[in-house]
CSV table of N, CA and C in Angstrom, one decimal:
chain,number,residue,atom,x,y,z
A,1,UNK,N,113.4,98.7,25.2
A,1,UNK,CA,112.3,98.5,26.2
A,1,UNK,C,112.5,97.1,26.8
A,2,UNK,N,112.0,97.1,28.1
A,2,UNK,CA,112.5,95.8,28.7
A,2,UNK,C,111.3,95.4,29.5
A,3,UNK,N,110.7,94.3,28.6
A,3,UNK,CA,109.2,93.8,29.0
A,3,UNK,C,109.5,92.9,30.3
A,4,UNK,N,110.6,92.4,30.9
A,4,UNK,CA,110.5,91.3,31.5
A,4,UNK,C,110.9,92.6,33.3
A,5,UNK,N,111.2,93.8,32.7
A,5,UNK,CA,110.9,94.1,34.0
A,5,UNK,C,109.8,95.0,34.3
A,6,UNK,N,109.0,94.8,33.2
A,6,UNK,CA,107.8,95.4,33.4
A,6,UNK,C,106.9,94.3,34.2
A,7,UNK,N,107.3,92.9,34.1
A,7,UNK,CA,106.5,92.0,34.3
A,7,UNK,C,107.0,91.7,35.9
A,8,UNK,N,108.1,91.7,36.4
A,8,UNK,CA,108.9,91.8,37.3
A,8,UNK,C,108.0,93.1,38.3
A,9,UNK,N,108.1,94.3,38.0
A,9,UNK,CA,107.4,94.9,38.5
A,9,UNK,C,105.7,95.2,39.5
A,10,UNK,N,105.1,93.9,38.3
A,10,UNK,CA,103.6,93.7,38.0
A,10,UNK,C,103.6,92.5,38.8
A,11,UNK,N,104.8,91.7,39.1
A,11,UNK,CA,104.4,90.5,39.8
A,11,UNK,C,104.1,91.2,40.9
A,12,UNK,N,105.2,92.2,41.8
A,12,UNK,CA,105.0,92.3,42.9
A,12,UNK,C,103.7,92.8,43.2
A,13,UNK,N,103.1,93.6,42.3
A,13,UNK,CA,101.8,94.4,42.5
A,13,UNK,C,100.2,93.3,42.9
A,14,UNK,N,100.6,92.1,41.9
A,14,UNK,CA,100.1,90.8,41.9
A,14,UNK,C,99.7,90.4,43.2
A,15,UNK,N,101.3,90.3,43.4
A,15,UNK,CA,101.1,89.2,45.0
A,15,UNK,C,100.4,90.2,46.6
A,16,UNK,N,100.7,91.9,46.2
A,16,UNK,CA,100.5,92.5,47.4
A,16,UNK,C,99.1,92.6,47.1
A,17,UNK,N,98.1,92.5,45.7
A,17,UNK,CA,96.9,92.7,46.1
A,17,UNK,C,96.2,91.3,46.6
A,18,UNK,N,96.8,90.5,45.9
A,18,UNK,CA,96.3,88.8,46.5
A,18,UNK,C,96.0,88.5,47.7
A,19,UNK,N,97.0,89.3,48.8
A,19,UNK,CA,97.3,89.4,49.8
A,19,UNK,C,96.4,90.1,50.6
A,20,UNK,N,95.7,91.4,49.5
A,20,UNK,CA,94.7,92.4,50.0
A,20,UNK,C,93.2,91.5,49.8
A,21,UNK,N,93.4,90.8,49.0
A,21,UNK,CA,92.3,90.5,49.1
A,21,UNK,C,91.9,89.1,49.9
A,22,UNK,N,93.0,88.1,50.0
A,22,UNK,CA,92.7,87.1,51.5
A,22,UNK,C,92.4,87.7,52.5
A,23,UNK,N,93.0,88.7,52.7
A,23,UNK,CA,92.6,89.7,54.3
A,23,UNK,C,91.1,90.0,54.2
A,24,UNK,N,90.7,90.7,53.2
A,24,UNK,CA,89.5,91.2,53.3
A,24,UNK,C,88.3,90.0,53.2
A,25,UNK,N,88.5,88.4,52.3
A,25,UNK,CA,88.4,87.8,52.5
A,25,UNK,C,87.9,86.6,54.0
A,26,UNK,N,89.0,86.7,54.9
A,26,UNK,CA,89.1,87.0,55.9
A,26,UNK,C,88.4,87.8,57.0
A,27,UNK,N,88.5,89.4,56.8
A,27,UNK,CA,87.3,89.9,57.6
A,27,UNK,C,85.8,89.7,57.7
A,28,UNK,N,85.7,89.6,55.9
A,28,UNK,CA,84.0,89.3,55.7
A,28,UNK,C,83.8,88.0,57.0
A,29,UNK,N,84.6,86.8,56.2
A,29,UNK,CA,84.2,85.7,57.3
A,29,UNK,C,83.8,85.5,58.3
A,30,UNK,N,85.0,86.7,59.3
A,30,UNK,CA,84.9,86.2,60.5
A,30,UNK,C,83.9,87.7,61.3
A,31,UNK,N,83.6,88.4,60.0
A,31,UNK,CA,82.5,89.7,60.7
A,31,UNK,C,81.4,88.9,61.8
A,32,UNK,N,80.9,88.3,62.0
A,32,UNK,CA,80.0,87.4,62.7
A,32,UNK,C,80.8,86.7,64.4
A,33,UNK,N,82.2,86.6,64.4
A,33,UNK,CA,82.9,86.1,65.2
A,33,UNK,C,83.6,86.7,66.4
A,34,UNK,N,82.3,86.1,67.7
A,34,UNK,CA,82.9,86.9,68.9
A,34,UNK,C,83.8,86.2,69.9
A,35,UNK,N,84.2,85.1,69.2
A,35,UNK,CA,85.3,84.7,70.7
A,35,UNK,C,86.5,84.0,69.4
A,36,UNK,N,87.8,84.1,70.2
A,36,UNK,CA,88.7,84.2,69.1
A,36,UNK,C,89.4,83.0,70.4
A,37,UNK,N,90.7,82.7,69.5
A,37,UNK,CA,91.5,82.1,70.3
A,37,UNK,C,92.3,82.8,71.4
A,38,UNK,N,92.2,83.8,71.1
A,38,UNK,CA,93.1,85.0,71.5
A,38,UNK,C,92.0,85.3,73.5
A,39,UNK,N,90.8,85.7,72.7
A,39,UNK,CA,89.7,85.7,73.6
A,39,UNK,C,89.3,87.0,73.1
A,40,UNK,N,88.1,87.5,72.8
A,40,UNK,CA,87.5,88.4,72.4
A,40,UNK,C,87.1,88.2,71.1
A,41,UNK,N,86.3,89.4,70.4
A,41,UNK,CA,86.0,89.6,69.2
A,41,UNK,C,86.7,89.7,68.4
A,42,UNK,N,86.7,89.3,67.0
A,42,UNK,CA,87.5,89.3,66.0
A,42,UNK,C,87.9,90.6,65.6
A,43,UNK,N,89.0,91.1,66.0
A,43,UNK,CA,89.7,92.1,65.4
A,43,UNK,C,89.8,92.4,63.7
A,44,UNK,N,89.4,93.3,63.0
A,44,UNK,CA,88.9,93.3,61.6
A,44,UNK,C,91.2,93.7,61.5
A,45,UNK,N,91.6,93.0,60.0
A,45,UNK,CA,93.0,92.9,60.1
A,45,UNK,C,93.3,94.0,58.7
A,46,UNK,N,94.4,95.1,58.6
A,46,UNK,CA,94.3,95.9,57.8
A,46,UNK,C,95.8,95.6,57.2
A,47,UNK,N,96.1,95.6,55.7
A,47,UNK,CA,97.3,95.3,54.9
A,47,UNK,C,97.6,96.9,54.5
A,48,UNK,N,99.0,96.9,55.2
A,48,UNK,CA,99.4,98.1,54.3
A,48,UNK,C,100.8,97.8,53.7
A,49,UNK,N,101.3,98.8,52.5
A,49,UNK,CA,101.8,98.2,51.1
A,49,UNK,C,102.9,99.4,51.7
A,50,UNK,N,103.9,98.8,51.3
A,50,UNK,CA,105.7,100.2,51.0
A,50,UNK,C,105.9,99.8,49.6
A,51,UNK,N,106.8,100.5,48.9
A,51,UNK,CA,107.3,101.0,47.5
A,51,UNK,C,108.6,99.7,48.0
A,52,UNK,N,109.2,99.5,46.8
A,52,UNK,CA,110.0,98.5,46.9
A,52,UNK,C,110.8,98.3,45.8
A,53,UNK,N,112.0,98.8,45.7
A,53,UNK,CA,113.0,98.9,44.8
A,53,UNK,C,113.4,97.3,44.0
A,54,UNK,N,112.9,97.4,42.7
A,54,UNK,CA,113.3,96.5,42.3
A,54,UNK,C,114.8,96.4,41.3
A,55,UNK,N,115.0,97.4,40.8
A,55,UNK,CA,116.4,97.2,40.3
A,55,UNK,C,116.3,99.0,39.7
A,56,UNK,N,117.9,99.1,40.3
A,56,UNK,CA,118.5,100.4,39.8
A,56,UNK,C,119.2,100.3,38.5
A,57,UNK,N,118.5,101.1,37.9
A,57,UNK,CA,118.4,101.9,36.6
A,57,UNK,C,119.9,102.5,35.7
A,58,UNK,N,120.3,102.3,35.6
A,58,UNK,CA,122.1,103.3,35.3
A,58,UNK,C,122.0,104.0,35.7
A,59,UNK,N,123.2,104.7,35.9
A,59,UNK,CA,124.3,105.5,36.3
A,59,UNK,C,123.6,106.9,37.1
A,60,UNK,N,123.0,106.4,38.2
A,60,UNK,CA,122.4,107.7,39.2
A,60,UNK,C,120.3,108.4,38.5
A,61,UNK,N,120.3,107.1,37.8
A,61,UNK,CA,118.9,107.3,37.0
A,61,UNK,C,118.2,106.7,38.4
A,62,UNK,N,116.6,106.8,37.8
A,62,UNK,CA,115.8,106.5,38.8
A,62,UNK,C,115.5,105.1,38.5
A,63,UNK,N,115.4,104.5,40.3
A,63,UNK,CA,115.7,102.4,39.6
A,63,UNK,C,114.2,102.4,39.7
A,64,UNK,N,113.8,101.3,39.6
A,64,UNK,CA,112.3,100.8,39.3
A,64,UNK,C,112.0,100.1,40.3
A,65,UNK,N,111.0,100.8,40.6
A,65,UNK,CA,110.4,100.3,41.9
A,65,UNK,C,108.7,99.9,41.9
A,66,UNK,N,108.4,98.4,42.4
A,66,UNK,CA,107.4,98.2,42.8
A,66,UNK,C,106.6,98.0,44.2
A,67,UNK,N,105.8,97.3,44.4
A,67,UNK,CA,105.3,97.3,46.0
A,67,UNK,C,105.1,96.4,46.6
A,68,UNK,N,105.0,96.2,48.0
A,68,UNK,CA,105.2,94.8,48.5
A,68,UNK,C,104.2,95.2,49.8
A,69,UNK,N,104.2,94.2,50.6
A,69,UNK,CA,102.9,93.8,51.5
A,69,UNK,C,104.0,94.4,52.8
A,70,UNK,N,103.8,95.5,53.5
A,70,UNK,CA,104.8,95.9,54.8
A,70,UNK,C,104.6,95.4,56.0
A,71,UNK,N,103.0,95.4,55.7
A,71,UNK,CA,102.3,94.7,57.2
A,71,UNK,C,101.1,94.0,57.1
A,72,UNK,N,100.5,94.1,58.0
A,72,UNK,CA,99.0,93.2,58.6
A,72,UNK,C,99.0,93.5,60.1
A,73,UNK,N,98.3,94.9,60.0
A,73,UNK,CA,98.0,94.7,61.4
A,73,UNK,C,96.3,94.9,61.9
A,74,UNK,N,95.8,94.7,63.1
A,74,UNK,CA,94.4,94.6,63.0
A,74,UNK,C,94.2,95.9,63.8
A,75,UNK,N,93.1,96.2,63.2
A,75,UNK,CA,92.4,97.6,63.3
A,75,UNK,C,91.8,97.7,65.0
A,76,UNK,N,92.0,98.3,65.9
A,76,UNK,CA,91.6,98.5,67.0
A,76,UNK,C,90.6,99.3,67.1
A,77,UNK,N,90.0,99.8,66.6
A,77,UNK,CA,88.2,100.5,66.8
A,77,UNK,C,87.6,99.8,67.3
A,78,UNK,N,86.7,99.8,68.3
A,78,UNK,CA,86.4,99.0,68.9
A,78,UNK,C,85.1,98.5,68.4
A,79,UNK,N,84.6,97.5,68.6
A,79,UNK,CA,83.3,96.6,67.9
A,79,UNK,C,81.6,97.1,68.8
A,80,UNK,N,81.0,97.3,67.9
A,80,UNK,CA,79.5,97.6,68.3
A,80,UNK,C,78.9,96.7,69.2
A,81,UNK,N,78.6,97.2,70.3
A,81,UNK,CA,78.0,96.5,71.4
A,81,UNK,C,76.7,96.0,71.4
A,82,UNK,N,76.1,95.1,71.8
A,82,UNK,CA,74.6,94.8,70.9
A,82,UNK,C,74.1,93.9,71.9
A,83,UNK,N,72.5,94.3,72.4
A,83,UNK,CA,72.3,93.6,73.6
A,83,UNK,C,71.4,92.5,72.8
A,84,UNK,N,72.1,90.8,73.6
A,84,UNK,CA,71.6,89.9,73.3
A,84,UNK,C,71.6,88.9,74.2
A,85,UNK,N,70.9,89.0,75.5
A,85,UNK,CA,71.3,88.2,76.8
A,85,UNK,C,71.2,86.4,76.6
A,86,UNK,N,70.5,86.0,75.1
A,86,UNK,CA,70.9,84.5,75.0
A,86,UNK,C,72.3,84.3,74.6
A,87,UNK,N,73.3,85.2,73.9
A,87,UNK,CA,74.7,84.7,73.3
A,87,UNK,C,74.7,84.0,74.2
A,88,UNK,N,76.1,83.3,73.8
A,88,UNK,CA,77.2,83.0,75.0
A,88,UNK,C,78.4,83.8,75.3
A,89,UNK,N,78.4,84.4,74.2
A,89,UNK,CA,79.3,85.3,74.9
A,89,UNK,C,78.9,86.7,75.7
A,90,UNK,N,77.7,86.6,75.9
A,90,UNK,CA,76.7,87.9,76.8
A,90,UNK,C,77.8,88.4,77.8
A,91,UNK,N,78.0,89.2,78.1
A,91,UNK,CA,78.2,90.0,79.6
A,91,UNK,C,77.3,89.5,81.0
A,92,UNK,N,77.6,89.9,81.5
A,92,UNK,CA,76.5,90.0,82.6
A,92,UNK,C,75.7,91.0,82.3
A,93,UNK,N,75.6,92.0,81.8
A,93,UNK,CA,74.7,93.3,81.5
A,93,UNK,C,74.0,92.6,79.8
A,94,UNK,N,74.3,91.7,79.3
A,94,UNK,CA,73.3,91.1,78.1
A,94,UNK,C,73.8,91.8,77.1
A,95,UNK,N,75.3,92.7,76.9
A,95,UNK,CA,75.9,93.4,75.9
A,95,UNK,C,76.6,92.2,75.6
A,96,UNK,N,76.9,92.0,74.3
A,96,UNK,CA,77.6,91.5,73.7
A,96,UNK,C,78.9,92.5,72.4
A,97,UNK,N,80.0,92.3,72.3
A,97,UNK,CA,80.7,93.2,71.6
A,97,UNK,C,81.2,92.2,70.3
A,98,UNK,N,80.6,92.7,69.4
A,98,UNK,CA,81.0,92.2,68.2
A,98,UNK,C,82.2,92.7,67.3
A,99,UNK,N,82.8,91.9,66.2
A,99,UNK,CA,83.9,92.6,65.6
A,99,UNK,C,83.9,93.7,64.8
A,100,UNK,N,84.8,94.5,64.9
A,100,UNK,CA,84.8,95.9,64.1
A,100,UNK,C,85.0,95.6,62.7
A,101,UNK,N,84.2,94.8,62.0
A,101,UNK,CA,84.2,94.5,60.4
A,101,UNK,C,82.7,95.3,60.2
A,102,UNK,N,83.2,96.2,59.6
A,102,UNK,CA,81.6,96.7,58.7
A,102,UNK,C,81.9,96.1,57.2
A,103,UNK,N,80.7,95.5,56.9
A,103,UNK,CA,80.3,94.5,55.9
A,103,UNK,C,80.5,95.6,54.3
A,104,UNK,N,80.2,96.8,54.3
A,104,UNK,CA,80.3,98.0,53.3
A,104,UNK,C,81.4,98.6,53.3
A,105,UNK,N,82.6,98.7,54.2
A,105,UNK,CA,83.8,98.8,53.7
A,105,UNK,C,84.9,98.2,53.2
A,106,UNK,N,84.5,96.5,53.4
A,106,UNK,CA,84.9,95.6,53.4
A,106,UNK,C,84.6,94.9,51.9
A,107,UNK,N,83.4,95.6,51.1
A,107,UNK,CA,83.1,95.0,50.0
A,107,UNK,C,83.7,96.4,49.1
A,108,UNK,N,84.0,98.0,49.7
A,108,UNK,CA,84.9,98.4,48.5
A,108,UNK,C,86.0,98.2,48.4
A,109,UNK,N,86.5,97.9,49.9
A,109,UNK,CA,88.0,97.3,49.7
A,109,UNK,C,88.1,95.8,48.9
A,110,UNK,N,87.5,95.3,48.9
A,110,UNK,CA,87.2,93.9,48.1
A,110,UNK,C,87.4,94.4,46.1
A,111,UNK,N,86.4,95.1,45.9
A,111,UNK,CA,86.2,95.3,45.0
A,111,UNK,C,87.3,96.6,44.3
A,112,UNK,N,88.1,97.3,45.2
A,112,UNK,CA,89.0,97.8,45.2
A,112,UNK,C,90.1,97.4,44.8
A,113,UNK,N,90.7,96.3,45.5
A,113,UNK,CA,91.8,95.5,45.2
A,113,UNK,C,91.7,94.7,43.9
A,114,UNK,N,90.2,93.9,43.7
A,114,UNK,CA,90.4,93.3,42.6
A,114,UNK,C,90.4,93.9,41.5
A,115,UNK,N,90.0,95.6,41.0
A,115,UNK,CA,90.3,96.1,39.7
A,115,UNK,C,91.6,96.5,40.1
A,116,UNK,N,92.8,96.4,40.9
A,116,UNK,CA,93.7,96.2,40.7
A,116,UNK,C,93.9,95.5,40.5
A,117,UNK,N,93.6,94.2,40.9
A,117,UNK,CA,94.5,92.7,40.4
A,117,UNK,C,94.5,93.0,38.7
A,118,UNK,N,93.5,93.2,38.6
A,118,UNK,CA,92.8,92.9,36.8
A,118,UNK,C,93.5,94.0,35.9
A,119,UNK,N,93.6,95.4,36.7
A,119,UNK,CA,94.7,96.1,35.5
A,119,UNK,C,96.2,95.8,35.5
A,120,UNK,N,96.8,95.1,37.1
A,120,UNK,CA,98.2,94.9,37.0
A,120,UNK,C,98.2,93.0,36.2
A,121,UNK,N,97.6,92.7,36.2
A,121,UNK,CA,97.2,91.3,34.7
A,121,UNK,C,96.9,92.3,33.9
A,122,UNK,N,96.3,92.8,33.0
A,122,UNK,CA,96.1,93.5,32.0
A,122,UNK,C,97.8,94.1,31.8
A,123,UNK,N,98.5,94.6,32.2
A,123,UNK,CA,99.7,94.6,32.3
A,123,UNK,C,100.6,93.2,31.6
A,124,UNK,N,100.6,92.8,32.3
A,124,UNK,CA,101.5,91.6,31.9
A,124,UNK,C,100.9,90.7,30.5
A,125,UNK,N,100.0,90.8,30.3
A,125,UNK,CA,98.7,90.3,29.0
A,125,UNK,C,99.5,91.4,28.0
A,126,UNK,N,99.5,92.6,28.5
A,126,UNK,CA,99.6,93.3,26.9
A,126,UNK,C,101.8,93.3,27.0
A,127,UNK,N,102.4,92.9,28.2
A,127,UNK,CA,103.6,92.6,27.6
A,127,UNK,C,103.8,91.7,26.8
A,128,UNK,N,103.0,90.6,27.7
A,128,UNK,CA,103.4,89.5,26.7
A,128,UNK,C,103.0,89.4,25.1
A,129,UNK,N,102.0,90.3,24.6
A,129,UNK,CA,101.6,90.4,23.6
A,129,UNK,C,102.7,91.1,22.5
A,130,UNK,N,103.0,92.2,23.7
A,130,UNK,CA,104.2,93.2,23.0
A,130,UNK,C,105.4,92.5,22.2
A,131,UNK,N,105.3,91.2,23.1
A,131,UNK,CA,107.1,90.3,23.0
A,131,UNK,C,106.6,89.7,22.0
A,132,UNK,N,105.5,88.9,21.8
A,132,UNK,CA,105.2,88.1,20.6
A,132,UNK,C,105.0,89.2,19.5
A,133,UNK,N,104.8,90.2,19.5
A,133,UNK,CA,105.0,90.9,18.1
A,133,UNK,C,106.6,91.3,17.9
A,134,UNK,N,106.9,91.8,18.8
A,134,UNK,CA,108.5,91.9,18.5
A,134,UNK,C,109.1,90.6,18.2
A,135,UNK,N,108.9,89.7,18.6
A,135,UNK,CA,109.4,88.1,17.6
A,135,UNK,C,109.1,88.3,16.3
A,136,UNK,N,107.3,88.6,16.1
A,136,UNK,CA,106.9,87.9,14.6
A,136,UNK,C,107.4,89.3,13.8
A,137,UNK,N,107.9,90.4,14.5
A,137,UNK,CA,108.5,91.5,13.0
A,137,UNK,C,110.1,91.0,13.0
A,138,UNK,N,110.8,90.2,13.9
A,138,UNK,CA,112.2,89.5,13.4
A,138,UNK,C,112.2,88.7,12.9
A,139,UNK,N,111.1,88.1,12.3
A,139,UNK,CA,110.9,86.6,11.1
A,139,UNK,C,111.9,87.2,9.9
């Protein structure tokens, strides 16, 4: 058994949810935010993950593959319009368009990602555990 590419594996899972969760991070923040650099309301930004071959396995076996971060792109639904003729960013008609971050999908995706982070660490926790017992039975 080969703990070090179990761990190899588990990094990549690591960094793509890390990743998932600065984004989401990120949308909470800027859920409130109607003028951007760009110009407009904050676009809510979505991570999606591809499979990712980490090393082939012998001779025509199946290689081992983990996952990696493919993209970031931001979600185009468009943001709830909401009349408030003091903003500054009012219309002429007193609509204002806010960003397409709903605050409740944003906290299961949050909480989604992190019991990933915590079982792909629970991973590498119980390798490392595995290797220090395989040491202390070659004493």
């Amino acid at each position: 058994m080969n703990l070090i590419a179990a761990v190899d594996i588990t990094s990549g899972a690591l960094n793509a949810q890390k990743t998932r969760l600065d984004i989401v991070a990120q949308n909470i923040a800027n859920a409130q935010t109607t003028r951007t650099l760009a110009g407009g309301p904050y676009q809510r930004q979505v991570v999606s993950f591809e499979s990712e071959l980490v090393r082939q396995t012998g001779s025509g076996g199946a290689g081992l593959q983990s996952v990696r971060v493919s993209g970031i792109t931001p979600d185009r639904t468009p943001g709830q319009q909401v009349y408030n003729p003091q903003h500054p960013d009012a219309g002429p008609d007193g609509m204002v368009t806010m960003p397409n971050v709903n605050l409740s999908y944003e906290m299961v995706d949050l909480i989604t990602a992190s019991r990933a982070y915590e079982a792909n660490l629970a991973v590498v926790k119980n390798a490392r555990q595995m290797a220090v017992k395989a040491l202390q039975i070659g004493k």
